[in-house]
Coordinates of C-alpha atoms in Angstrom, one line a residue:
Chain L
X1 CA 148.7 132.1 155.1
X2 CA 145.6 131.0 153.5
X3 CA 142.1 132.1 154.0
X4 CA 142.7 134.3 157.0
X5 CA 140.2 136.9 157.1
X6 CA 141.8 140.3 158.4
X7 CA 139.6 141.2 161.3
X8 CA 139.1 144.9 162.8
X9 CA 139.9 144.9 166.3
X10 CA 139.7 147.6 169.2
X11 CA 143.1 148.5 170.7
X12 CA 142.4 146.6 174.0
X13 CA 141.8 143.5 172.0
X14 CA 145.0 144.1 170.0
X15 CA 146.9 144.2 173.2
X16 CA 145.4 141.1 174.6
X17 CA 146.2 139.4 171.3
X18 CA 149.7 140.5 171.0
X19 CA 150.3 139.3 174.4
X20 CA 149.0 136.0 174.0
X21 CA 151.0 135.8 170.8
X22 CA 154.2 136.7 172.4
X23 CA 153.8 134.1 175.1
X24 CA 153.3 131.5 172.2
X25 CA 156.4 132.9 170.5
X26 CA 158.3 132.4 173.7
X27 CA 157.1 129.1 174.4
X28 CA 158.1 127.9 170.8
X29 CA 161.5 129.3 171.0
X30 CA 162.0 127.8 174.5
X31 CA 160.7 124.4 173.5
X32 CA 162.8 124.3 170.3
X33 CA 165.9 125.2 172.1
X34 CA 165.0 122.3 174.7
X35 CA 164.9 119.8 172.1
X36 CA 168.1 121.1 170.2
X37 CA 169.9 120.8 173.4
X38 CA 168.8 117.2 174.2
X39 CA 168.4 115.9 170.7
X40 CA 171.3 113.5 170.6
X41 CA 170.7 112.0 174.2
X42 CA 170.4 108.0 174.3
X43 CA 167.9 107.1 175.9
X44 CA 165.6 110.0 174.5
X45 CA 165.0 112.9 177.0
X46 CA 161.0 112.4 177.6
X47 CA 160.6 116.1 178.4
X48 CA 161.9 117.1 175.0
X49 CA 159.9 114.7 173.5
X50 CA 156.7 115.8 175.1
X51 CA 157.3 119.2 174.3
X52 CA 157.8 118.3 170.7
X53 CA 154.3 116.9 170.5
X54 CA 152.8 120.2 171.7
X55 CA 154.9 122.2 169.3
X56 CA 153.8 119.9 166.4
X57 CA 150.1 120.0 167.4
X58 CA 150.7 123.8 167.2
X59 CA 152.3 123.6 164.0
X60 CA 152.5 120.3 162.1
X61 CA 154.8 121.9 159.5
X62 CA 158.1 122.1 161.0
X63 CA 159.9 119.2 159.5
X64 CA 162.8 119.3 161.8
X65 CA 160.6 118.4 164.7
X66 CA 159.2 115.2 162.9
X67 CA 162.7 114.3 161.9
X68 CA 163.7 114.4 165.8
X69 CA 160.7 112.1 166.4
X70 CA 161.9 109.8 163.8
X71 CA 165.4 109.5 165.3
X72 CA 164.0 108.7 168.6
X73 CA 161.7 106.1 167.2
X74 CA 164.5 104.4 165.1
X75 CA 166.6 104.3 168.6
X76 CA 163.5 102.6 170.1
X77 CA 163.4 100.3 167.4
X78 CA 166.8 99.5 167.8
X79 CA 167.1 99.1 171.4
X80 CA 163.8 96.7 171.5
X81 CA 164.0 93.2 171.0
X82 CA 161.0 90.3 170.8
X83 CA 160.7 90.7 174.6
X84 CA 159.3 94.0 174.8
X85 CA 157.8 94.2 171.3
X86 CA 154.5 95.0 172.8
X87 CA 155.7 98.1 174.7
X88 CA 157.3 99.1 171.2
X89 CA 153.8 98.8 169.6
X90 CA 152.3 101.0 172.3
X91 CA 154.9 103.7 171.8
X92 CA 154.3 103.4 168.0
X93 CA 150.8 103.7 168.5
X94 CA 150.8 106.7 170.6
X95 CA 152.8 108.2 167.7
X96 CA 150.1 107.5 165.1
X97 CA 147.7 109.1 167.8
X98 CA 149.7 112.2 167.5
X99 CA 149.5 112.6 163.9
X100 CA 145.9 112.0 164.1
X101 CA 145.7 115.3 166.4
X102 CA 148.0 117.1 164.0
X103 CA 145.7 116.1 161.0
X104 CA 142.5 117.2 162.7
X105 CA 143.9 120.6 163.4
X106 CA 145.6 120.6 159.9
X107 CA 144.3 118.2 157.2
X108 CA 146.9 119.2 154.6
X109 CA 150.1 119.0 156.4
X110 CA 152.4 116.6 154.6
X111 CA 154.7 116.3 157.4
X112 CA 151.8 114.6 159.6
X113 CA 150.5 112.6 156.8
X114 CA 154.3 111.3 156.0
X115 CA 155.0 110.7 159.5
X116 CA 152.0 108.7 160.0
X117 CA 152.9 106.3 157.3
X118 CA 156.6 106.1 158.1
X119 CA 155.6 105.1 161.7
X120 CA 152.9 102.3 160.5
X121 CA 155.4 101.1 158.2
X122 CA 158.0 100.3 160.9
X123 CA 155.2 99.4 163.4
X124 CA 155.7 95.9 164.9
X125 CA 152.3 95.2 164.3
X126 CA 150.7 97.6 161.7
X127 CA 146.8 97.4 161.6
X128 CA 146.6 98.3 157.8
X129 CA 143.2 97.3 157.4
X130 CA 142.1 99.4 160.5
X131 CA 143.9 102.2 158.7
X132 CA 142.3 101.7 155.4
X133 CA 138.7 101.8 156.9
X134 CA 139.7 105.0 158.8
X135 CA 141.0 106.4 155.5
X136 CA 137.7 105.6 153.9
X137 CA 135.9 107.2 156.7
X138 CA 137.7 110.3 156.7
X139 CA 137.1 110.7 152.7
X140 CA 133.6 110.5 153.4
X141 CA 134.2 113.7 155.2
X142 CA 136.3 115.5 152.8
X143 CA 136.4 113.8 149.4
X144 CA 138.7 116.6 148.1
X145 CA 141.6 116.2 150.4
X146 CA 144.2 114.9 147.8
X147 CA 146.6 113.9 150.7
X148 CA 144.1 111.5 152.0
X149 CA 143.6 109.9 148.5
X150 CA 147.5 109.6 148.2
X151 CA 147.7 108.1 151.5
X152 CA 144.9 105.4 150.6
X153 CA 147.2 104.4 147.7
X154 CA 150.0 103.8 149.8
X155 CA 148.2 101.6 152.1
X156 CA 146.5 99.7 149.2
X157 CA 150.1 98.9 148.1
X158 CA 150.6 97.3 151.5
X159 CA 147.3 95.4 151.4
X160 CA 146.8 94.8 147.9
X161 CA 144.3 96.6 146.0
X162 CA 140.9 95.0 145.2
X163 CA 140.2 96.8 141.9
X164 CA 136.4 96.1 142.1
X165 CA 136.0 97.2 145.7
X166 CA 137.7 100.6 144.6
X167 CA 135.9 100.9 141.7
X168 CA 132.6 100.3 143.6
X169 CA 134.0 102.9 146.2
X170 CA 134.5 105.5 143.6
X171 CA 131.0 104.9 141.9
X172 CA 129.6 105.4 145.5
X173 CA 131.6 108.6 146.2
X174 CA 130.5 109.8 142.8
X175 CA 126.8 109.2 143.3
X176 CA 126.7 110.9 146.5
X177 CA 128.2 114.0 144.9
X178 CA 128.8 114.5 141.2
X179 CA 130.8 117.5 141.8
X180 CA 133.7 115.7 143.1
X181 CA 136.6 115.9 140.7
X182 CA 138.8 113.7 143.2
X183 CA 136.6 110.9 142.8
X184 CA 136.2 111.3 139.1
X185 CA 140.1 111.3 139.1
X186 CA 140.4 108.3 141.3
X187 CA 138.2 106.2 139.0
X188 CA 140.3 107.1 135.9
X189 CA 143.3 105.6 137.7
X190 CA 141.4 102.2 138.0
X191 CA 139.9 102.0 134.7
X192 CA 141.3 100.5 131.6
X193 CA 138.8 102.1 129.0
X194 CA 137.9 99.4 126.9
X195 CA 134.6 98.0 124.8
X196 CA 133.5 96.4 128.1
X197 CA 133.8 99.3 130.4
X198 CA 132.8 102.0 128.1
X199 CA 129.1 101.6 128.4
X200 CA 129.0 101.7 132.0
X201 CA 131.3 104.8 131.9
X202 CA 129.3 106.8 129.3
X203 CA 126.2 106.0 131.5
X204 CA 127.7 107.2 134.7
X205 CA 129.0 110.4 133.0
X206 CA 125.7 111.2 131.5
X207 CA 123.5 110.7 134.6
X208 CA 126.1 113.4 136.1
X209 CA 125.9 116.0 133.4
X210 CA 122.2 115.5 133.4
X211 CA 121.8 116.1 137.0
X212 CA 124.1 119.3 137.2
X213 CA 125.2 120.4 133.7
X214 CA 127.0 123.3 135.1
X215 CA 129.5 121.3 137.3
X216 CA 132.6 120.8 135.3
X217 CA 134.0 117.8 137.1
X218 CA 132.3 115.0 134.8
X219 CA 132.6 117.1 131.7
X220 CA 136.7 116.7 132.1
X221 CA 135.9 112.9 132.4
X222 CA 133.9 112.8 129.5
X223 CA 136.5 114.4 127.4
X224 CA 138.8 111.6 128.5
X225 CA 136.2 108.7 127.9
X226 CA 135.8 110.2 124.4
X227 CA 139.5 110.1 123.7
X228 CA 139.2 106.1 123.8
X229 CA 139.5 104.4 120.7
X230 CA 136.8 102.1 121.4
X231 CA 134.3 105.0 121.2
X232 CA 132.3 104.2 118.1
X233 CA 130.4 106.5 115.8
X234 CA 127.1 105.1 117.4
X235 CA 128.2 106.2 121.0
X236 CA 128.8 109.5 119.6
X237 CA 125.6 109.9 117.7
X238 CA 123.6 108.8 120.7
X239 CA 125.3 111.1 123.1
X240 CA 125.1 114.1 120.7
X241 CA 121.2 113.2 120.5
X242 CA 121.0 113.4 124.4
X243 CA 123.1 116.5 124.6
X244 CA 120.8 118.1 122.1
X245 CA 117.8 117.5 124.4
X246 CA 119.7 118.8 127.4
X247 CA 120.7 121.9 125.6
X248 CA 116.8 122.7 125.3
X249 CA 116.7 122.6 128.8
X250 CA 119.6 124.6 129.6
X251 CA 120.6 126.9 126.4
X252 CA 123.3 128.8 128.0
X253 CA 125.3 126.0 129.4
X254 CA 129.0 126.3 127.9
X255 CA 130.0 122.7 128.6
X256 CA 127.3 121.3 126.4
X257 CA 128.5 123.3 123.4
X258 CA 132.3 122.3 124.4
X259 CA 131.2 118.6 124.6
X260 CA 129.4 118.9 121.3
X261 CA 132.2 120.3 119.6
X262 CA 134.1 117.0 120.9
X263 CA 131.5 114.7 119.3
X264 CA 131.1 116.2 115.8
X265 CA 134.5 115.3 115.3
X266 CA 134.2 112.4 112.7
X267 CA 130.3 112.2 113.0
X268 CA 128.9 114.8 110.8
X269 CA 129.3 115.4 107.3
X270 CA 130.3 118.6 105.4
X271 CA 128.2 120.6 107.8
X272 CA 130.2 119.8 110.8
X273 CA 132.8 122.6 109.7
X274 CA 130.0 125.2 109.9
X275 CA 128.5 123.7 113.1
X276 CA 131.6 123.7 114.8
X277 CA 132.3 127.5 113.8
X278 CA 129.1 128.5 115.0
X279 CA 129.6 126.4 118.4
X280 CA 132.9 128.3 119.1
X281 CA 131.4 131.7 118.2
X282 CA 128.6 131.1 120.6
X283 CA 131.1 129.9 123.3
X284 CA 132.9 133.2 122.8
X285 CA 129.7 135.1 123.7
X286 CA 128.8 132.9 126.6
X287 CA 132.2 132.4 128.2
X288 CA 134.3 135.2 127.1
X289 CA 137.1 134.6 129.8
X290 CA 138.3 131.7 127.4
X291 CA 137.9 133.5 124.1
X292 CA 141.6 133.2 123.4
X293 CA 141.1 129.5 123.5
X294 CA 138.0 129.4 121.3
X295 CA 139.6 131.8 118.8
X296 CA 142.3 129.3 118.4
X297 CA 139.8 126.4 118.1
X298 CA 138.1 128.6 115.3
X299 CA 141.4 129.1 113.7
X300 CA 142.0 125.2 113.9
X301 CA 138.9 124.4 111.9
X302 CA 139.3 127.0 109.0
Chain K
X1 CA 129.1 123.2 143.2
X2 CA 129.6 125.3 140.1
X3 CA 126.6 127.4 140.5
X4 CA 127.5 128.5 143.9
X5 CA 131.1 129.5 142.7
X6 CA 129.8 132.4 140.8
X7 CA 130.1 134.3 144.1
X8 CA 133.3 132.8 145.1
X9 CA 134.6 136.1 146.4
X10 CA 132.9 139.2 147.7
X11 CA 132.6 141.9 145.4
X12 CA 133.8 144.6 147.6
X13 CA 133.9 148.4 146.3
X14 CA 136.5 149.1 148.8
X15 CA 139.1 146.7 147.5
X16 CA 142.2 148.4 145.6
X17 CA 142.0 149.0 142.0
X18 CA 145.6 150.1 141.3
X19 CA 149.0 148.6 141.9
X20 CA 150.6 149.6 145.2
X21 CA 154.2 149.3 144.4
X22 CA 155.5 151.5 147.2
X23 CA 153.2 149.9 149.9
X24 CA 154.8 146.5 148.9
X25 CA 158.4 147.6 148.9
X26 CA 157.9 149.0 152.5
X27 CA 156.0 145.7 153.3
X28 CA 158.6 143.5 152.4
X29 CA 161.5 145.7 153.7
X30 CA 160.2 145.8 157.2
X31 CA 158.6 142.2 157.1
X32 CA 161.9 140.8 158.8
X33 CA 163.0 143.9 160.7
X34 CA 161.3 142.9 163.9
X35 CA 162.5 139.6 165.2
X36 CA 159.6 139.3 167.6
X37 CA 156.8 140.1 165.3
X38 CA 154.6 137.2 166.0
X39 CA 154.0 135.9 162.3
X40 CA 157.8 136.3 161.5
X41 CA 159.0 134.5 164.6
X42 CA 156.9 131.7 164.4
X43 CA 157.6 130.8 160.7
X44 CA 161.3 130.7 161.2
X45 CA 161.4 127.4 159.9
X46 CA 160.6 128.4 156.4
X47 CA 162.8 131.4 156.4
X48 CA 165.1 130.6 153.5
X49 CA 162.0 130.5 151.1
X50 CA 160.8 133.6 152.9
X51 CA 163.9 135.4 151.8
X52 CA 163.7 134.1 148.1
X53 CA 160.0 135.4 148.0
X54 CA 160.6 138.7 149.7
X55 CA 163.9 139.2 147.6
X56 CA 162.6 138.2 144.1
X57 CA 159.5 140.2 144.8
X58 CA 161.8 143.3 145.5
X59 CA 164.0 142.7 142.6
X60 CA 160.9 142.5 140.3
X61 CA 160.0 145.9 141.7
X62 CA 163.8 147.1 140.9
X63 CA 164.3 147.4 144.5
X64 CA 166.7 144.6 145.2
X65 CA 169.0 147.2 147.5
X66 CA 166.3 147.3 150.1
X67 CA 167.2 144.4 151.6
X68 CA 170.9 144.0 153.5
X69 CA 172.9 141.6 150.9
X70 CA 175.6 140.7 153.0
X71 CA 173.4 139.8 156.1
X72 CA 171.4 137.5 153.9
X73 CA 174.3 135.9 152.1
X74 CA 175.9 135.3 155.6
X75 CA 172.4 133.9 156.7
X76 CA 172.4 131.2 153.7
X77 CA 176.2 130.3 154.6
X78 CA 175.0 129.4 158.2
X79 CA 172.2 127.3 157.1
X80 CA 174.3 124.9 154.8
X81 CA 174.9 121.7 156.7
X82 CA 178.6 120.8 156.4
X83 CA 177.7 117.1 156.4
X84 CA 175.2 116.6 153.9
X85 CA 175.6 119.7 151.9
X86 CA 171.9 120.5 152.0
X87 CA 170.4 123.8 153.0
X88 CA 167.8 124.3 156.0
X89 CA 165.0 126.7 156.4
X90 CA 166.9 128.6 159.1
X91 CA 169.8 127.9 161.7
X92 CA 169.5 124.8 163.8
X93 CA 166.9 123.3 161.5
X94 CA 167.6 120.1 159.3
X95 CA 168.5 120.6 155.5
X96 CA 165.7 120.2 152.9
X97 CA 165.7 120.4 149.2
X98 CA 162.6 123.0 149.3
X99 CA 165.1 125.3 151.1
X100 CA 168.1 124.3 149.2
X101 CA 166.7 125.5 146.1
X102 CA 165.5 128.8 147.4
X103 CA 169.0 129.4 149.0
X104 CA 170.4 128.8 145.2
X105 CA 167.9 131.1 143.9
X106 CA 168.9 134.1 146.5
X107 CA 172.7 133.5 145.7
X108 CA 172.0 133.5 141.8
X109 CA 170.2 136.9 142.0
X110 CA 173.1 138.2 144.3
X111 CA 175.6 136.6 141.9
X112 CA 177.2 135.1 145.3
X113 CA 177.3 131.6 144.5
X114 CA 181.0 131.6 145.7
X115 CA 179.7 132.1 149.3
X116 CA 178.8 128.3 149.9
X117 CA 180.1 125.1 149.2
X118 CA 178.6 124.3 145.9
X119 CA 180.1 120.7 145.4
X120 CA 178.1 120.1 148.6
X121 CA 174.9 121.1 147.2
X122 CA 175.4 118.9 144.1
X123 CA 176.4 116.0 146.3
X124 CA 173.0 116.5 148.4
X125 CA 170.7 116.9 145.6
X126 CA 172.4 113.8 143.9
X127 CA 172.0 111.8 147.0
X128 CA 168.2 112.2 147.0
X129 CA 167.3 110.9 143.6
X130 CA 166.0 107.2 143.9
X131 CA 166.4 104.3 141.6
X132 CA 163.0 105.0 139.8
X133 CA 164.0 108.4 139.0
X134 CA 162.0 110.3 141.8
X135 CA 163.5 112.7 144.4
X136 CA 163.0 112.6 148.0
X137 CA 162.7 115.9 149.8
X138 CA 165.5 114.9 152.4
X139 CA 167.1 111.9 153.9
X140 CA 163.5 110.8 155.6
X141 CA 162.4 109.5 152.1
X142 CA 159.1 111.7 151.2
X143 CA 158.9 111.4 147.3
X144 CA 157.0 114.2 145.6
X145 CA 157.3 115.8 142.2
X146 CA 157.8 119.1 143.8
X147 CA 161.2 117.7 144.8
X148 CA 162.1 116.5 141.2
X149 CA 161.4 120.1 140.2
X150 CA 163.5 121.5 143.0
X151 CA 166.3 119.2 142.0
X152 CA 166.7 120.2 138.5
X153 CA 166.0 123.9 139.3
X154 CA 168.9 123.8 141.9
X155 CA 171.3 121.8 139.4
X156 CA 170.6 124.0 136.4
X157 CA 171.3 127.1 138.1
X158 CA 174.6 125.5 139.1
X159 CA 175.1 124.1 135.7
X160 CA 175.7 120.6 136.9
X161 CA 172.5 118.4 135.6
X162 CA 175.1 115.8 134.6
X163 CA 175.1 114.9 138.5
X164 CA 171.8 113.1 138.2
X165 CA 170.2 110.5 136.0
X166 CA 168.2 112.9 134.0
X167 CA 166.2 110.4 131.7
X168 CA 165.0 108.7 134.5
X169 CA 164.1 111.4 136.4
X170 CA 161.8 112.4 133.3
X171 CA 160.4 108.9 133.4
X172 CA 159.2 109.4 136.8
X173 CA 157.5 112.9 136.1
X174 CA 155.9 111.3 133.0
X175 CA 154.3 108.4 135.1
X176 CA 152.7 111.1 137.1
X177 CA 150.6 112.4 134.2
X178 CA 146.9 112.1 134.4
X179 CA 143.9 111.4 132.3
X180 CA 143.2 115.2 132.0
X181 CA 146.8 115.9 131.0
X182 CA 147.7 117.3 134.5
X183 CA 150.2 116.2 137.0
X184 CA 150.2 115.4 140.6
X185 CA 152.5 114.5 143.4
X186 CA 153.3 110.7 142.8
X187 CA 151.9 108.4 139.9
X188 CA 148.3 108.3 140.0
X189 CA 148.1 111.5 142.3
X190 CA 145.1 113.9 141.6
X191 CA 146.1 116.8 139.1
X192 CA 146.8 120.1 140.9
X193 CA 147.9 123.5 139.4
X194 CA 150.9 123.8 142.0
X195 CA 152.4 120.3 140.9
X196 CA 151.5 121.0 137.2
X197 CA 153.7 123.9 137.5
X198 CA 156.5 121.8 139.0
X199 CA 156.1 119.2 136.3
X200 CA 156.0 121.5 133.5
X201 CA 158.9 123.5 135.0
X202 CA 160.8 120.4 135.6
X203 CA 160.1 119.4 131.8
X204 CA 160.8 122.9 130.5
X205 CA 164.5 122.7 132.3
X206 CA 165.0 119.2 131.0
X207 CA 163.7 120.5 127.6
X208 CA 161.1 117.4 127.5
X209 CA 158.0 119.6 127.1
X210 CA 157.2 117.3 124.1
X211 CA 155.9 114.6 126.2
X212 CA 153.0 116.9 127.4
X213 CA 149.5 116.6 125.9
X214 CA 149.5 120.2 125.3
X215 CA 146.1 121.1 124.6
X216 CA 144.5 118.9 127.0
X217 CA 146.4 120.5 129.9
X218 CA 146.3 123.8 128.5
X219 CA 142.6 123.7 128.4
X220 CA 142.3 122.2 131.9
X221 CA 144.5 125.2 133.3
X222 CA 142.4 127.7 131.4
X223 CA 139.5 126.4 132.9
X224 CA 141.0 127.5 136.1
X225 CA 139.8 131.1 135.7
X226 CA 136.5 132.0 137.7
X227 CA 134.1 134.6 136.9
X228 CA 136.0 136.7 139.6
X229 CA 138.9 136.8 137.1
X230 CA 141.0 134.9 139.9
X231 CA 142.4 131.2 139.0
X232 CA 142.0 128.2 141.6
X233 CA 144.2 125.2 141.8
X234 CA 141.9 122.4 141.1
X235 CA 138.3 122.1 139.8
X236 CA 135.3 123.4 141.9
X237 CA 137.9 125.2 144.4
X238 CA 138.1 128.7 145.5
X239 CA 140.6 131.3 143.7
X240 CA 144.0 132.3 145.2
X241 CA 146.5 134.6 144.1
X242 CA 149.3 132.0 144.2
X243 CA 147.5 129.9 141.5
X244 CA 147.7 133.0 139.2
X245 CA 151.4 132.2 139.3
X246 CA 151.3 128.3 138.9
X247 CA 148.7 128.3 136.2
X248 CA 149.9 131.3 134.4
X249 CA 153.3 130.1 134.2
X250 CA 152.5 126.8 133.1
X251 CA 150.5 128.1 130.4
X252 CA 153.3 130.5 129.3
X253 CA 155.7 127.5 129.0
X254 CA 153.3 125.8 126.9
X255 CA 152.8 128.6 124.8
X256 CA 149.1 129.3 125.5
X257 CA 149.2 132.4 127.8
X258 CA 146.4 134.0 125.8
X259 CA 144.1 131.3 127.0
X260 CA 143.4 133.4 130.3
X261 CA 141.7 136.7 130.2
X262 CA 144.4 139.1 131.3
X263 CA 142.2 142.3 132.4
X264 CA 139.9 140.1 134.5
X265 CA 143.1 138.3 136.4
X266 CA 144.5 141.7 136.9
X267 CA 141.5 143.2 138.4
X268 CA 141.6 140.0 140.9
X269 CA 145.2 140.0 141.7
X270 CA 145.1 143.9 142.4
X271 CA 142.1 143.4 144.5
X272 CA 144.0 140.9 146.7
X273 CA 146.1 143.9 147.8
X274 CA 146.1 145.3 151.4
X275 CA 146.3 149.2 151.1
X276 CA 147.1 149.9 154.6
X277 CA 149.8 147.1 155.4
X278 CA 151.0 146.6 151.6
X279 CA 151.4 143.1 150.4
X280 CA 149.1 140.6 148.6
X281 CA 146.9 138.0 150.2
X282 CA 145.2 134.7 148.7
X283 CA 141.9 136.4 148.4
X284 CA 140.4 140.0 148.9
X285 CA 140.4 141.0 152.5
X286 CA 142.7 138.3 153.9
X287 CA 145.9 138.9 155.7
X288 CA 148.8 139.5 153.4
X289 CA 152.3 137.8 153.2
X290 CA 155.4 137.8 151.2
X291 CA 154.5 134.3 149.6
X292 CA 151.3 135.7 148.0
X293 CA 153.1 139.0 147.5
X294 CA 155.8 137.4 145.1
X295 CA 153.4 135.3 143.3
X296 CA 150.9 138.2 142.6
X297 CA 153.7 140.3 141.4
X298 CA 155.0 137.7 139.2
X299 CA 151.7 136.9 137.6
X300 CA 151.4 140.8 136.9
X301 CA 154.8 140.6 135.3
X302 CA 154.2 137.6 133.1
X303 CA 150.9 139.7 131.9
X304 CA 153.6 142.4 130.8
X305 CA 153.0 144.9 133.5
X306 CA 155.3 147.7 132.5
X307 CA 156.1 148.6 136.2
X308 CA 157.8 145.4 136.8
X309 CA 160.8 143.6 135.5
X310 CA 160.2 140.6 133.4
X311 CA 160.0 137.4 135.2
X312 CA 160.9 134.0 133.8
X313 CA 158.1 131.6 133.9
X314 CA 160.3 128.4 134.6
X315 CA 162.4 129.6 137.3
X316 CA 160.2 132.6 138.9
X317 CA 163.2 134.8 138.9
X318 CA 164.0 138.0 137.0
X319 CA 164.8 137.3 133.3
X320 CA 167.8 139.4 133.3
X321 CA 169.3 137.0 135.9
X322 CA 168.4 133.8 133.7
X323 CA 169.9 135.6 131.0
X324 CA 173.1 136.4 132.6
X325 CA 173.3 132.6 133.7
X326 CA 172.7 131.9 129.9
X327 CA 170.2 129.6 130.7
X328 CA 167.5 128.6 128.2
X329 CA 164.5 126.6 129.7
X330 CA 162.5 125.4 126.8
X331 CA 159.2 127.4 126.2
X332 CA 156.8 126.5 123.2
X333 CA 155.5 129.0 120.9

């Protein structure tokens, strides 16, 4: 149970709510029994199948109900031939519509996402391109839903990935909202860090951290970029210089200190030890929740 | 965005400040007593995991006897599917790895593995491994690193790790490692603290924590702690008591538990108790449930709370049960 605020109610409200809940519970139990008692019928029991839809819309996490639907679908596929392919297609499409209803009510339901893919994968004429467009549209509404990102990858396995287009998509998502860890992550899966791509990535991440230095997402990406063997001393010096000017504008931002500690490795001379020490001592002051981590960093440079 | 996250939870003076153990014992004891309670009745499909949450929480508080052992063991027996060997969430539902692992955890706590067909369970887990080493949750084919963890958790408790291809299974989990050192549900999936726990736990059981980029991942994990003291599961998300467990246990296996501020986290977890009903919720002021109650208590135990039994970070079961089974999951110093 996540994010459900406990609300104070009057005795009367409580009674009304309890009555409604008891009705729902009764309907769930009766519906489930009905499905159970007709589960193996051939052809399938249409009343049970319709009840099953209603129960899933109310709660898409009941995996046994999705399993029942898959059994029915397999039955339908088995009994159909070329002559009624269109009918089968319609049946499968209505199934996809059901998952849509379930996902609108609960966008994080594993069962609904999986069922949707499972059905499309068996559809006589699957519209993967349409599905892909829908997926992009959905990610524009909620770009942190990792189920939808995972789903996008499944579709791309079907239609073939266009790396440039996907990279462009990630750039768009990031430019709309820098604070979007999911898009940064997605980008990391599309990129081979090398000499050609490095400048573009550094540029993008610098734009992001200058726009909102307090947002963590781009800093994680920066750390990854800096792990590339193609990062030169010049890259590091340039960035260090930029971060120092950013620090003048935002002197209490912990991320700038952390990033500087990554960059000074192998850039500065004998002073770097002292500078790193100062850096971690400052971090202990401004970010005390992580002092255990910074203390370890301090011990490592000694 | 980061700046707005400072006020991520309401700082209310009325929230609890002490650990209310007695309240939690009665909350968990009474949770399953009224079959017609709406929340209880409508969540029957995940009862097996619910039993594991409630039972483990009670055991950590030293109150295992509060639940009827024979009734529970009988329930587990009835949930085993004679055909596949797998165990379901409740009677009349289909078997699934998520419930199979919970059932085995429950039986290990009771030391009652004799009550079921253990060979059937082994056969079931084995049947769910794919050629690439991954595991599906049931026969319908959904792949997820959660299921890799469930598989080795189950088999290691049954001392039958030889039933699967462990090297292949490790290879799959390794292929889910990301740029930030974390893990997601499948290759290239975004890192998420819950799935990180599953993958780190998997590698702890298979003695392969060496493949982890330890400090990269530990840093990402310690950055989950927010100004409220609570932990979130991904960057720029809200804190939630269950992440106290996923993050803390992972850091514990990585030997970096001290990268979290205990006092601040304890304060957050304790504030998520309901002083009227008992139990913990995800955030202060929300409705409590057994799931968050277990993970709140387990996190407090991992931070050394003396009122609770020690919990094992890999198995999320009392350490004494793991010791009795002579299991030694890998933990980095």
